mmCIF file of C-alpha atoms in Angstrom:
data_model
loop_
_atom_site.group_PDB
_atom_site.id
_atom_site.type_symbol
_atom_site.label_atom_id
_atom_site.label_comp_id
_atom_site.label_asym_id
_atom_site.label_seq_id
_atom_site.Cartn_x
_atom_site.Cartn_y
_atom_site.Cartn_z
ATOM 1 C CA UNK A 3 0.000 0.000 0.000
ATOM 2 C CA UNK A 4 0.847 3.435 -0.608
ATOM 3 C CA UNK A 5 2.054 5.790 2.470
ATOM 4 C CA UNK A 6 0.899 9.226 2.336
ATOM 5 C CA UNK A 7 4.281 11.025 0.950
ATOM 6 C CA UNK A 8 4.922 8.652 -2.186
ATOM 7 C CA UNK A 9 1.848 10.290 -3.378
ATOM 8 C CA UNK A 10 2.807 12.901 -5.678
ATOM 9 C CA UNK A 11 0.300 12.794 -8.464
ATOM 10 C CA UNK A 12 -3.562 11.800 -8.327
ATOM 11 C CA UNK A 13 -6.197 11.140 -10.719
ATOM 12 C CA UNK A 14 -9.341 10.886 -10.034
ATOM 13 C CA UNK A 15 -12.074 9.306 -12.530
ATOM 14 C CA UNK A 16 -15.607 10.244 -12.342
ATOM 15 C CA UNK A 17 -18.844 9.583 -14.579
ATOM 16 C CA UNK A 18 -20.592 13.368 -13.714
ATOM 17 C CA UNK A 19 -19.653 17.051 -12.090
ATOM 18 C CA UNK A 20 -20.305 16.851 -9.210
ATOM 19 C CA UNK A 21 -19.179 13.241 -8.760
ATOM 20 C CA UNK A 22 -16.099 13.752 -6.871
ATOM 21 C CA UNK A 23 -17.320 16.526 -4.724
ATOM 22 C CA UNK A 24 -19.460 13.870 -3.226
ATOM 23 C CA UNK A 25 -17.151 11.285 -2.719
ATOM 24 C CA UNK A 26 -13.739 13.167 -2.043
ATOM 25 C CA UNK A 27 -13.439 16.795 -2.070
ATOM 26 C CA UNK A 28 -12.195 17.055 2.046
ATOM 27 C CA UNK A 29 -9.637 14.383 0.581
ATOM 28 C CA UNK A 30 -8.626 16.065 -2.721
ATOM 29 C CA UNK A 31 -7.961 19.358 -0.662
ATOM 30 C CA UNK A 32 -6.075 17.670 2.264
ATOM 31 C CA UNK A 33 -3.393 16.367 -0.960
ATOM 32 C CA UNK A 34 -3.416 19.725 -2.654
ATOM 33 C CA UNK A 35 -2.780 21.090 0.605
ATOM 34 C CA UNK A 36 0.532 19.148 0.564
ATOM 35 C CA UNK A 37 1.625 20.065 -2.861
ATOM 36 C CA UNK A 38 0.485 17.331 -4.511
ATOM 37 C CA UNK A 39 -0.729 17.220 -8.080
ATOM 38 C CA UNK A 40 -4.057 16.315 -8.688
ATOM 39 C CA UNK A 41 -6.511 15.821 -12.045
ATOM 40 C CA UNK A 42 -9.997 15.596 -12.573
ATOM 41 C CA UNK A 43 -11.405 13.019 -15.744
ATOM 42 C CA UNK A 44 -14.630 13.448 -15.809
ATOM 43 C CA UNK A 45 -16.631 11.122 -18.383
ATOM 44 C CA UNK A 46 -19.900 13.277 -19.132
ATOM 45 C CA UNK A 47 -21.197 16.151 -18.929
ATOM 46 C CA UNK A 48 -23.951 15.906 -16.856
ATOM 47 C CA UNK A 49 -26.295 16.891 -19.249
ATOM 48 C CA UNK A 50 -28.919 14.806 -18.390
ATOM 49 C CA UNK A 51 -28.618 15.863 -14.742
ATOM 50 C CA UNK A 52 -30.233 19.328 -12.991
ATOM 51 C CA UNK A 53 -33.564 20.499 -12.882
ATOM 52 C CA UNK A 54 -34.250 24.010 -15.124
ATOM 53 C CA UNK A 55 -35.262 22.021 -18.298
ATOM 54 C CA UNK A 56 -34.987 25.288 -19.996
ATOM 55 C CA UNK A 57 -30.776 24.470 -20.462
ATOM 56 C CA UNK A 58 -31.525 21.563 -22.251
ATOM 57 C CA UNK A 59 -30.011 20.987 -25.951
ATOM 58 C CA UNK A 60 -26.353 21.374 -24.642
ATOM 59 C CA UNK A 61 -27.256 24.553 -21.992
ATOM 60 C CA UNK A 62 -27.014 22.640 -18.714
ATOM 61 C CA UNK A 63 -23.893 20.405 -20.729
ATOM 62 C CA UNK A 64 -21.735 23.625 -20.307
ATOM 63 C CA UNK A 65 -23.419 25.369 -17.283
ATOM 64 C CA UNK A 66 -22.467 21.909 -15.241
ATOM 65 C CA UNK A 67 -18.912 21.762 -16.849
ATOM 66 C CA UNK A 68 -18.484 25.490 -15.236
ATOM 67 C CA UNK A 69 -19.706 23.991 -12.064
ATOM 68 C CA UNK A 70 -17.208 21.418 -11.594
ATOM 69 C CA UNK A 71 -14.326 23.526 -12.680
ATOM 70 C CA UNK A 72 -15.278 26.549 -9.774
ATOM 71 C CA UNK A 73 -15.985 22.989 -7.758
ATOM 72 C CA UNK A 74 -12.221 22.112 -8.526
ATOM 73 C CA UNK A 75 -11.148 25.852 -7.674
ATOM 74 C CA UNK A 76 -12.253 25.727 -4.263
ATOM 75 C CA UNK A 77 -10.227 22.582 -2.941
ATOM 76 C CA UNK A 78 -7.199 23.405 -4.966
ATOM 77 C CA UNK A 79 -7.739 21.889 -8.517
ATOM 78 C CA UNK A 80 -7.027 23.739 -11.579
ATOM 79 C CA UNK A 81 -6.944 20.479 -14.295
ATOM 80 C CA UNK A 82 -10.080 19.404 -15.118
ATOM 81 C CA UNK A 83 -10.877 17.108 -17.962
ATOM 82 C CA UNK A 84 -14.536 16.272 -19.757
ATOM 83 C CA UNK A 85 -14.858 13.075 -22.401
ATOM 84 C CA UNK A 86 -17.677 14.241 -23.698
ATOM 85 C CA UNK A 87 -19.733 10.612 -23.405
ATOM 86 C CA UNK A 88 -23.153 10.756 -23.259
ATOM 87 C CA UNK A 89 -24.980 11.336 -19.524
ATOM 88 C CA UNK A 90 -27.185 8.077 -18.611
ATOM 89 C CA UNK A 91 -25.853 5.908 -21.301
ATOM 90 C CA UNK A 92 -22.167 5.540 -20.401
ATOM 91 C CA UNK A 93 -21.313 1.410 -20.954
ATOM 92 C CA UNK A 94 -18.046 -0.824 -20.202
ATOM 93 C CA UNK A 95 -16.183 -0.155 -23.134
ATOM 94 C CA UNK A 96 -12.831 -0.230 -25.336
ATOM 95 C CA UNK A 97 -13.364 3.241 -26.141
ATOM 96 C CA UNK A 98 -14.021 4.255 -22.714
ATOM 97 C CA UNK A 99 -11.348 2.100 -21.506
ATOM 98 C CA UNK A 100 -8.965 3.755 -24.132
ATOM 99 C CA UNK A 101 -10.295 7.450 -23.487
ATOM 100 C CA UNK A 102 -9.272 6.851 -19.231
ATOM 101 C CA UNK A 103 -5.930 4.744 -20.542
ATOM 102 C CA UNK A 104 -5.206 8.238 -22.429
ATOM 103 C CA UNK A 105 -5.503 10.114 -19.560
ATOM 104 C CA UNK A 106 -3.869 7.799 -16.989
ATOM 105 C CA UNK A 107 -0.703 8.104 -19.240
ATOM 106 C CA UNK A 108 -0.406 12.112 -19.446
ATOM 107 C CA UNK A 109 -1.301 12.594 -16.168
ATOM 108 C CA UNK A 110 0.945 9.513 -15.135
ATOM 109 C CA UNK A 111 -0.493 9.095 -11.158
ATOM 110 C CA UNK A 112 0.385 7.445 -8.080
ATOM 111 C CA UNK A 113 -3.015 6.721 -7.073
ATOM 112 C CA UNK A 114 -6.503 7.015 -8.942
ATOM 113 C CA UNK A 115 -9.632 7.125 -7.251
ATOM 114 C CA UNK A 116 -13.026 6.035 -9.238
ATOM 115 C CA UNK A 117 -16.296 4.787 -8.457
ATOM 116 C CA UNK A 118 -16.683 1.300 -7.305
ATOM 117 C CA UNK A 119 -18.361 -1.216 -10.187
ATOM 118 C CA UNK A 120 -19.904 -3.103 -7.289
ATOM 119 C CA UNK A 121 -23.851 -2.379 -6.380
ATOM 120 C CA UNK A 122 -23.990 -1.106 -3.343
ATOM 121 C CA UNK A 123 -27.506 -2.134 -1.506
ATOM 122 C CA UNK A 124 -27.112 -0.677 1.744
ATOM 123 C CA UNK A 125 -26.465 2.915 0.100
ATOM 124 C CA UNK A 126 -27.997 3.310 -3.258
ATOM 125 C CA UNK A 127 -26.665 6.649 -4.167
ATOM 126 C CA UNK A 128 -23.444 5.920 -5.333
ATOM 127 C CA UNK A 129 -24.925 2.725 -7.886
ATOM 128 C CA UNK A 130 -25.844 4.702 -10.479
ATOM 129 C CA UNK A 131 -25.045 3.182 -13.747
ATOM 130 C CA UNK A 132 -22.641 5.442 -15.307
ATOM 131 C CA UNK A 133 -21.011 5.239 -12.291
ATOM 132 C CA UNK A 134 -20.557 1.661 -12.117
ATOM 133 C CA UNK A 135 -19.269 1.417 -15.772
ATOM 134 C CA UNK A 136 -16.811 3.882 -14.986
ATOM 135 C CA UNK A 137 -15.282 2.290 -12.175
ATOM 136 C CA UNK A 138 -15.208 -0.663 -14.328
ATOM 137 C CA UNK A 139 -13.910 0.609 -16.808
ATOM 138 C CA UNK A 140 -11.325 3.029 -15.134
ATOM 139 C CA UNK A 141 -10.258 -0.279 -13.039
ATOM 140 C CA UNK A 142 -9.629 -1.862 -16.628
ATOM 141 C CA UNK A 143 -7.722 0.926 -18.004
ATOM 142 C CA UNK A 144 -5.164 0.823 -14.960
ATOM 143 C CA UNK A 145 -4.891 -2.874 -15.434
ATOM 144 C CA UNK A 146 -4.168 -3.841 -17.978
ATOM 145 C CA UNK A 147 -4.492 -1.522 -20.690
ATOM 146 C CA UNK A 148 -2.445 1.343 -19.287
ATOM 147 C CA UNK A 149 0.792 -0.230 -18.298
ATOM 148 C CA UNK A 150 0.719 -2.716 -21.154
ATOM 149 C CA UNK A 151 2.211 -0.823 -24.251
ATOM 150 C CA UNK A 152 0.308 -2.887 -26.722
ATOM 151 C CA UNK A 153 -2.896 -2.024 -25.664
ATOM 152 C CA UNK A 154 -4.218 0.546 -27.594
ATOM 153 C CA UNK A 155 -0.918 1.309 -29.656
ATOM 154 C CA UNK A 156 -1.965 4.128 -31.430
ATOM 155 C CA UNK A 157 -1.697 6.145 -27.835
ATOM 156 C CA UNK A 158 2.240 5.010 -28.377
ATOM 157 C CA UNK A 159 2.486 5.273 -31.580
ATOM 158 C CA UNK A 160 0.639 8.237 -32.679
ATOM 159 C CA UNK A 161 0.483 10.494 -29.869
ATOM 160 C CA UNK A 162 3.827 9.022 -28.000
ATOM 161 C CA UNK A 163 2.183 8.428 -24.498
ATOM 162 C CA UNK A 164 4.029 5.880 -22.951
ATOM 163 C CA UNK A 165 3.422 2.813 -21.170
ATOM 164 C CA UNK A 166 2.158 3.737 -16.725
ATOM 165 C CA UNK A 167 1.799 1.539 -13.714
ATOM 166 C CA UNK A 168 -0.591 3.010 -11.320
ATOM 167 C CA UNK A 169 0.522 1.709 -7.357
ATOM 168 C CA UNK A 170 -2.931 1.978 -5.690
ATOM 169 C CA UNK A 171 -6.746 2.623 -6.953
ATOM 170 C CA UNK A 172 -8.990 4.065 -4.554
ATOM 171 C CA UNK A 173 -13.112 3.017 -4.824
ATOM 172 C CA UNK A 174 -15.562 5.109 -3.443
ATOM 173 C CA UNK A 175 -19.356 4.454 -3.045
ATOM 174 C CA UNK A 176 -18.638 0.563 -1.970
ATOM 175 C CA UNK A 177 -20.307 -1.275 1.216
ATOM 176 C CA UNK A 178 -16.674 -2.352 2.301
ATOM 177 C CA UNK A 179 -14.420 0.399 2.499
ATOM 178 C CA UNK A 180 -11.667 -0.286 4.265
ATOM 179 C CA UNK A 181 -9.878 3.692 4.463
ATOM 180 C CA UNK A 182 -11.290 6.466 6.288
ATOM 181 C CA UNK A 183 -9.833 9.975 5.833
ATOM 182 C CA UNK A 184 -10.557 12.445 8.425
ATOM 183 C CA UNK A 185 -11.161 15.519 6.550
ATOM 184 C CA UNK A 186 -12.539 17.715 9.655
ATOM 185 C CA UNK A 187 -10.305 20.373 8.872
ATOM 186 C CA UNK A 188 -11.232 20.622 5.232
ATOM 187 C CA UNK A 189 -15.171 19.699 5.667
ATOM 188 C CA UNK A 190 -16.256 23.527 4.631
ATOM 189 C CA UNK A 191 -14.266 23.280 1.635
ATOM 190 C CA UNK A 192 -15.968 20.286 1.003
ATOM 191 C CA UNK A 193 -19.380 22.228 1.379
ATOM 192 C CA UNK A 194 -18.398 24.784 -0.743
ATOM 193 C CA UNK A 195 -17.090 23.306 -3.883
ATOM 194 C CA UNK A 196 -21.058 20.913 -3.309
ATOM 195 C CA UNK A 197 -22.658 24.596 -3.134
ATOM 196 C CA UNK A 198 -20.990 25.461 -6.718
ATOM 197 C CA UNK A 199 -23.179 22.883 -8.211
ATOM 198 C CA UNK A 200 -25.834 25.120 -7.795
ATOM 199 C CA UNK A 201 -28.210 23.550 -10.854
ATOM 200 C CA UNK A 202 -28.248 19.969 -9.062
ATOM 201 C CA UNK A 203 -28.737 20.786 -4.962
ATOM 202 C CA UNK A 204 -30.553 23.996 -5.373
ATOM 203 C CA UNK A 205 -33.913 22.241 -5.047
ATOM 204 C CA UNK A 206 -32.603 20.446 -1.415
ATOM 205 C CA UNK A 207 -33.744 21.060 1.353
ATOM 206 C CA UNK A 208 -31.449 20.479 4.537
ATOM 207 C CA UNK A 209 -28.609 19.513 2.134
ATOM 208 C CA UNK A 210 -25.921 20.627 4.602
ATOM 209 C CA UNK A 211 -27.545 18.973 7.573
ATOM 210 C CA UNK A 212 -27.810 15.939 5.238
ATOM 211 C CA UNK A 213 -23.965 16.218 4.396
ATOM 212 C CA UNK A 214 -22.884 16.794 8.019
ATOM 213 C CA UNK A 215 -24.782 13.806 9.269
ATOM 214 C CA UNK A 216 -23.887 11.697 6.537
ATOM 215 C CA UNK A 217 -20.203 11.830 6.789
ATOM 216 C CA UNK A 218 -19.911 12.392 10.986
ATOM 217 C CA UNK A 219 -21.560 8.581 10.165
ATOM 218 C CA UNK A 220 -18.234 7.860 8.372
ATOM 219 C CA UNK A 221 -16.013 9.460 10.604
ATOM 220 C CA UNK A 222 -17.691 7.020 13.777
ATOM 221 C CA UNK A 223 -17.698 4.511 11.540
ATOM 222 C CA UNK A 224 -13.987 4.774 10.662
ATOM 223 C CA UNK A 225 -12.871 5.457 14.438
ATOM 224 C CA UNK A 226 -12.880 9.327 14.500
ATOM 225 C CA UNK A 227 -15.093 9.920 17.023
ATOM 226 C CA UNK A 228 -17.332 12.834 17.372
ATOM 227 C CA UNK A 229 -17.551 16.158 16.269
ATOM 228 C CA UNK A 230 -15.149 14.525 13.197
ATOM 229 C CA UNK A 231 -16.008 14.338 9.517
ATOM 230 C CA UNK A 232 -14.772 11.423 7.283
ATOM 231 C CA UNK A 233 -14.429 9.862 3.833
ATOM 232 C CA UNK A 234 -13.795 6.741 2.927
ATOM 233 C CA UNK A 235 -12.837 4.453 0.626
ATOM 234 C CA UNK A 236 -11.536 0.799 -0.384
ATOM 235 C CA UNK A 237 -8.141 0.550 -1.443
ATOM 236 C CA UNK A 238 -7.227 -1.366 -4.196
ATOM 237 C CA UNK A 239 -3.213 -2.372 -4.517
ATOM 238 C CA UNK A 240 -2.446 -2.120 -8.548
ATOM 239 C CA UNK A 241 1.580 -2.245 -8.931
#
């Protein structure tokens, strides 16, 4: 397993804006707090997500891609990538798997964190479709396809990205995580880069009180105690 300072470089693979806000924005801004590099892939562009119909035809598309890049902002991330698949349809696939393989070998990380491609049944939330064929698919790209130079050789061959090993993967959204990051001192950062996604949690009422309950539930549940907010996560050992 990783430790905390041979992480230098993070990627982390999501199916919508908003996405990683959920999951990990305390724990993005506790590693950009410590210098380290991190990148945002984000599969879609929510377009099917939000609830002021009147953006449709590409509107809310771009009004959630500003979103998630003031989102970034706010816990210390400037590099944030869209693929451009389509929201609510996103599938397992070679061209998926060779659109994240891309990406995982510019940005060459450490450690990615996606999705989990497990159903979770205790905690529906996080089993959305696209995000389960993105954890999938992201968990494909970092092994094999990314460190295997023959995989998709055109990335070698035509645009010269070379073969990367990822060390660890980090899944969020699972029913056996088995990493908890206290992320009390970063919690309102967390808040605030959720509030930039004003077209999806507008609507909500008691969203905070939602938020802070829901992850003072991780923290106890990961041994933090109370008055202490927590993600978590399951690791995944990839070298």
């Amino acid at each position: 397993m990783l430790s905390e300072n041979e992480i230098n470089r993070v990627l982390v693979v999501t199916a919508h804006p908003d996405d990683v806000d959920f999951a990990a924005a305390g724990t993005i801004a506790r590693f950009t707090d410590r210098g380290v590099e991190v990148t945002y892939c984000v599969v879609t562009d929510g377009d099917a997500g939000g609830f002021d119909r009147e953006l449709d035809n590409g509107g809310m598309a771009e009004l959630r891609r500003t979103e998630q890049t003031n989102a970034a902002k706010i816990v210390g991330v400037t590099d944030v990538r869209f693929l451009g698949h389509r929201d609510g349809t996103v599938v397992q696939s070679l061209d998926l798997r060779r659109d994240i393989t891309r990406v995982i070998r510019q940005v060459r990380p450490d450690l990615v964190i996606t999705h989990t491609p497990e159903r979770n049944y205790s905690f529906i939330a996080p089993s959305h479709p696209d995000h389960r064929a993105v954890g999938g698919s992201a968990l494909d790209a970092v092994y094999p396809d990314a460190r295997n130079p023959y995989t998709f050789p055109e990335l070698l061959l035509q645009e010269g990205l070379e073969a990367w090993t990822v060390r660890e993967v980090w899944l969020n959204g699972g029913q056996t995580p088995d990493h908890h990051i206290d992320i009390t001192d970063t919690f309102e950062r967390k808040l605030a880069a959720l509030r930039a996604h004003v077209s999806q949690i507008s609507h909500m009422e008691g969203f905070e009180d939602f938020l802070r309950t829901r992850f003072s539930q991780v923290a106890t549940e990961g041994g933090f105690g109370e008055g202490r907010y927590a993600e978590a996560f399951q690791r995944v050992p990839t070298a």
